Tab-separated table of C-alpha atoms in Angstrom:
chain	number	residue	atom	x	y	z
A	41	MET	CA	10.834	14.124	-1.588
A	42	MET	CA	7.104	13.405	-1.464
A	43	MET	CA	5.024	14.366	-4.491
A	44	THR	CA	1.984	16.590	-4.175
A	45	PRO	CA	-1.302	14.884	-5.132
A	46	ASP	CA	-1.448	16.757	-8.454
A	47	VAL	CA	2.104	15.777	-9.392
A	48	GLU	CA	1.459	12.176	-8.361
A	49	ILE	CA	-1.552	11.944	-10.697
A	50	ARG	CA	0.399	13.502	-13.577
A	51	HIS	CA	3.312	11.139	-12.991
A	52	PHE	CA	1.023	8.085	-13.014
A	53	ILE	CA	-0.785	9.201	-16.182
A	54	HIS	CA	2.532	9.768	-17.938
A	55	ARG	CA	3.558	6.181	-17.226
A	56	PHE	CA	0.951	5.192	-19.817
A	57	ALA	CA	0.425	8.144	-22.151
A	58	ASN	CA	1.139	11.839	-22.700
A	59	PRO	CA	-2.079	13.854	-23.029
A	60	PRO	CA	-1.672	17.618	-23.493
A	61	ALA	CA	-0.564	19.242	-20.249
A	62	ALA	CA	-3.438	21.728	-20.231
A	63	GLN	CA	-5.967	18.882	-20.562
A	64	VAL	CA	-4.305	16.956	-17.727
A	65	ASP	CA	-4.485	20.091	-15.573
A	66	ASP	CA	-8.176	20.448	-16.450
A	67	PHE	CA	-8.818	16.793	-15.554
A	68	ILE	CA	-7.052	17.114	-12.211
A	69	ALA	CA	-8.863	20.349	-11.408
A	70	LYS	CA	-12.186	18.470	-11.514
A	71	CYS	CA	-11.236	16.083	-8.707
A	72	ARG	CA	-12.280	16.219	-5.072
A	73	ARG	CA	-9.860	15.226	-2.311
A	74	VAL	CA	-11.202	12.671	0.161
A	75	VAL	CA	-9.988	10.587	3.076
A	76	VAL	CA	-11.463	7.079	3.202
A	77	PRO	CA	-11.147	5.539	6.686
A	78	LYS	CA	-10.090	1.920	7.117
A	79	GLY	CA	-13.010	-0.453	6.542
A	80	ILE	CA	-15.099	1.984	4.503
A	81	PHE	CA	-16.185	1.037	0.983
A	82	LEU	CA	-15.088	3.190	-1.929
A	83	VAL	CA	-17.542	1.209	-4.076
A	84	ASN	CA	-20.260	-1.094	-2.742
A	85	ILE	CA	-21.492	-4.188	-4.526
A	86	GLY	CA	-24.645	-3.120	-6.356
A	87	ASP	CA	-23.696	0.550	-6.697
A	88	THR	CA	-25.019	1.980	-9.945
A	89	THR	CA	-22.927	5.149	-9.895
A	90	CYS	CA	-19.314	4.141	-9.469
A	91	PRO	CA	-16.722	6.912	-9.158
A	92	LEU	CA	-13.100	6.941	-10.230
A	93	TYR	CA	-10.476	7.218	-7.496
A	94	PHE	CA	-6.800	7.904	-7.538
A	95	VAL	CA	-5.444	6.479	-4.304
A	96	HIS	CA	-2.494	8.526	-3.033
A	97	SER	CA	-1.806	6.532	0.130
A	98	GLY	CA	-3.068	3.295	1.619
A	99	ILE	CA	-4.182	-0.158	0.499
A	100	ILE	CA	-7.499	-1.153	-1.059
A	101	ARG	CA	-9.107	-4.536	-1.567
A	102	TYR	CA	-11.352	-5.668	-4.416
A	103	MET	CA	-13.865	-8.200	-3.095
A	104	LEU	CA	-17.044	-10.059	-3.940
A	105	ILE	CA	-19.602	-12.222	-2.171
A	106	VAL	CA	-20.125	-15.825	-3.295
A	107	PRO	CA	-23.937	-16.146	-3.706
A	108	GLU	CA	-24.181	-19.801	-2.654
A	109	THR	CA	-22.233	-19.443	0.598
A	110	GLY	CA	-22.180	-15.745	1.389
A	111	ASP	CA	-18.382	-15.945	1.676
A	112	ASP	CA	-16.409	-12.725	1.327
A	113	VAL	CA	-13.690	-13.423	-1.264
A	114	THR	CA	-10.698	-11.229	-2.081
A	115	LYS	CA	-10.326	-10.672	-5.802
A	116	ASP	CA	-7.280	-8.392	-5.719
A	117	PHE	CA	-5.312	-5.819	-3.762
A	118	SER	CA	-4.072	-2.438	-4.926
A	119	PHE	CA	-1.372	-0.377	-3.302
A	120	ALA	CA	-1.047	3.385	-3.699
A	121	PRO	CA	-0.405	5.209	-5.926
A	122	THR	CA	-2.993	3.854	-8.358
A	123	PHE	CA	-6.354	4.434	-10.009
A	124	ALA	CA	-9.270	2.438	-8.634
A	125	ALA	CA	-12.743	1.930	-10.077
A	126	SER	CA	-15.346	-0.690	-10.927
A	127	PHE	CA	-14.522	-0.536	-14.631
A	128	GLY	CA	-16.746	-3.528	-15.398
A	129	SER	CA	-19.740	-1.649	-14.057
A	130	SER	CA	-18.990	1.269	-16.357
A	131	ILE	CA	-18.403	-0.888	-19.443
A	132	LEU	CA	-21.544	-2.991	-18.919
A	133	ALA	CA	-23.694	-0.131	-17.578
A	134	GLN	CA	-24.729	-2.445	-14.747
A	135	PRO	CA	-24.569	-2.295	-10.947
A	136	SER	CA	-21.095	-3.043	-9.642
A	137	ARG	CA	-20.395	-6.745	-9.205
A	138	ILE	CA	-17.453	-6.056	-6.908
A	139	GLY	CA	-16.817	-4.018	-3.810
A	140	ILE	CA	-13.744	-1.853	-3.240
A	141	VAL	CA	-12.877	-1.343	0.420
A	142	ALA	CA	-10.108	0.525	2.240
A	143	LEU	CA	-7.839	-1.892	4.108
A	144	THR	CA	-6.049	1.076	5.675
A	145	ASP	CA	-6.882	4.746	5.926
A	146	CYS	CA	-6.601	6.036	2.355
A	147	ALA	CA	-6.087	9.513	0.920
A	148	ALA	CA	-7.594	9.785	-2.543
A	149	SER	CA	-8.737	12.059	-5.341
A	150	LEU	CA	-12.260	11.426	-6.609
A	151	TRP	CA	-14.067	12.064	-9.896
A	152	PRO	CA	-17.224	10.825	-11.612
A	153	LEU	CA	-15.971	8.023	-13.868
A	154	HIS	CA	-17.109	9.908	-16.968
A	155	ALA	CA	-14.550	12.615	-16.103
A	156	LEU	CA	-11.950	10.226	-17.524
A	157	THR	CA	-13.928	8.513	-20.284
A	158	SER	CA	-15.142	11.860	-21.645
A	159	GLN	CA	-11.499	12.793	-22.226
A	160	TYR	CA	-11.115	10.068	-24.844
A	161	ASP	CA	-12.587	12.272	-27.568
A	162	ARG	CA	-10.328	15.214	-26.728
A	163	ASP	CA	-6.997	13.706	-27.728
A	164	ILE	CA	-5.741	10.340	-28.932
A	165	GLU	CA	-3.349	10.213	-25.953
A	166	TRP	CA	-6.348	9.862	-23.616
A	167	GLN	CA	-7.510	6.902	-25.675
A	168	LYS	CA	-3.995	5.487	-25.361
A	169	LEU	CA	-4.194	5.941	-21.600
A	170	GLY	CA	-7.501	4.075	-21.442
A	171	ARG	CA	-6.196	1.254	-23.640
A	172	ARG	CA	-2.961	0.852	-21.736
A	173	LEU	CA	-4.723	0.868	-18.380
A	174	ALA	CA	-7.023	-1.862	-19.727
A	175	GLU	CA	-3.997	-3.838	-20.977
A	176	TRP	CA	-2.283	-3.467	-17.601
A	177	LEU	CA	-5.367	-4.721	-15.759
A	178	TYR	CA	-5.769	-7.601	-18.220
A	179	LEU	CA	-2.157	-8.716	-17.720
A	180	ARG	CA	-2.632	-8.691	-13.940
A	181	LYS	CA	-5.737	-10.841	-14.387
A	182	GLU	CA	-3.964	-13.235	-16.768
A	183	ASP	CA	-0.949	-13.589	-14.479
A	184	ARG	CA	-3.245	-14.405	-11.554
A	185	GLU	CA	-5.165	-17.041	-13.533
A	186	ILE	CA	-1.935	-18.656	-14.769
A	187	SER	CA	-0.501	-18.708	-11.239
A	188	PHE	CA	-3.511	-20.701	-10.006
A	189	ILE	CA	-2.899	-23.318	-12.694
A	190	THR	CA	0.898	-23.522	-12.621
A	191	GLN	CA	1.943	-22.595	-9.072
A	192	SER	CA	1.398	-23.975	-5.595
A	193	ALA	CA	-0.129	-21.808	-2.878
A	194	GLU	CA	3.344	-21.476	-1.373
A	195	ASP	CA	4.717	-20.189	-4.686
A	196	ARG	CA	1.853	-17.708	-5.000
A	197	TYR	CA	2.466	-16.520	-1.447
A	198	ALA	CA	6.190	-16.105	-2.133
A	199	ALA	CA	5.422	-14.092	-5.278
A	200	LEU	CA	3.046	-11.836	-3.342
A	201	ARG	CA	5.667	-11.200	-0.659
A	202	GLN	CA	8.315	-10.521	-3.286
A	203	ALA	CA	6.098	-8.073	-5.179
A	204	PHE	CA	5.075	-6.081	-2.085
A	205	PRO	CA	7.680	-6.832	0.608
A	206	ASP	CA	7.067	-3.715	2.708
A	207	ARG	CA	3.300	-3.514	2.397
A	208	ILE	CA	1.826	-7.010	2.431
A	209	SER	CA	2.379	-7.187	6.209
A	210	LYS	CA	-0.349	-4.567	6.591
A	211	VAL	CA	-2.941	-6.836	4.950
A	212	PRO	CA	-4.933	-9.067	7.370
A	213	GLN	CA	-3.973	-12.715	7.008
A	214	HIS	CA	-7.512	-13.935	6.301
A	215	HIS	CA	-7.675	-11.621	3.274
A	216	ILE	CA	-4.330	-12.930	2.013
A	217	ALA	CA	-5.600	-16.495	2.452
A	218	SER	CA	-8.739	-15.680	0.477
A	219	TYR	CA	-6.648	-14.085	-2.286
A	220	LEU	CA	-4.464	-17.207	-2.464
A	221	GLY	CA	-7.513	-19.483	-2.580
A	222	ILE	CA	-6.730	-21.270	0.689
A	223	THR	CA	-8.088	-21.244	4.226
A	224	ALA	CA	-6.640	-19.078	6.985
A	225	GLU	CA	-5.473	-22.268	8.735
A	226	SER	CA	-3.646	-23.423	5.603
A	227	LEU	CA	-1.963	-20.028	5.305
A	228	SER	CA	-0.841	-20.226	8.938
A	229	ARG	CA	0.787	-23.623	8.266
A	230	LEU	CA	2.304	-22.313	5.033
A	231	ARG	CA	3.820	-19.299	6.810
A	232	ALA	CA	5.281	-21.534	9.511
A	233	ARG	CA	6.822	-23.743	6.821
A	234	VAL	CA	8.306	-20.713	5.051
A	235	ALA	CA	9.706	-19.410	8.352
A	236	ARG	CA	11.392	-22.757	9.041
A	237	LYS	CA	12.955	-22.788	5.557
A	238	THR	CA	14.190	-19.234	6.055
A	239	LYS	CA	15.902	-20.204	9.331
A	240	GLN	CA	17.508	-23.231	7.703
A	241	ASN	CA	18.687	-21.214	4.681
A	242	PRO	CA	19.436	-17.700	5.977
């Protein structure tokens, strides 16, 4: 059975912490429901007011532009259900250094980012939520950095497919190539090689 948006947010929060139910209800009540069409930015590079999203359905991409070349580089993907925000912008009080764009049509709940951070003083469980979200994001970042040092592109691609077997097919190949740190042509050859191995070892 599908969860309602409110239940989905509560369920996600409770993966990390257990703030008082009434405070969670109050937090959820402050959100605004939005639909973000495919290709539209949730956060633009340079935005100074960066909202907090909870993505109920769809896929989003974190990206940046390399100044020297103007290349669009994929930093990460996120698959619903999940929170999404330019947390670095909030922490540094600077314009966002990344963009967050919808790779598919996305249904989301939206708040000003301070709607979450202002909860930290209300109950220690909100602080726990913030800390554990930060730890979760840090571990994702560390795993990605280690994979670039210790794994081949083929290994990284296999790990991506294993982690998101039903959803990675919806991500354009050039974005996957950028995420893996290879060219689209190299990814095409890699996929062909993986397909041949799969046929040989069904």
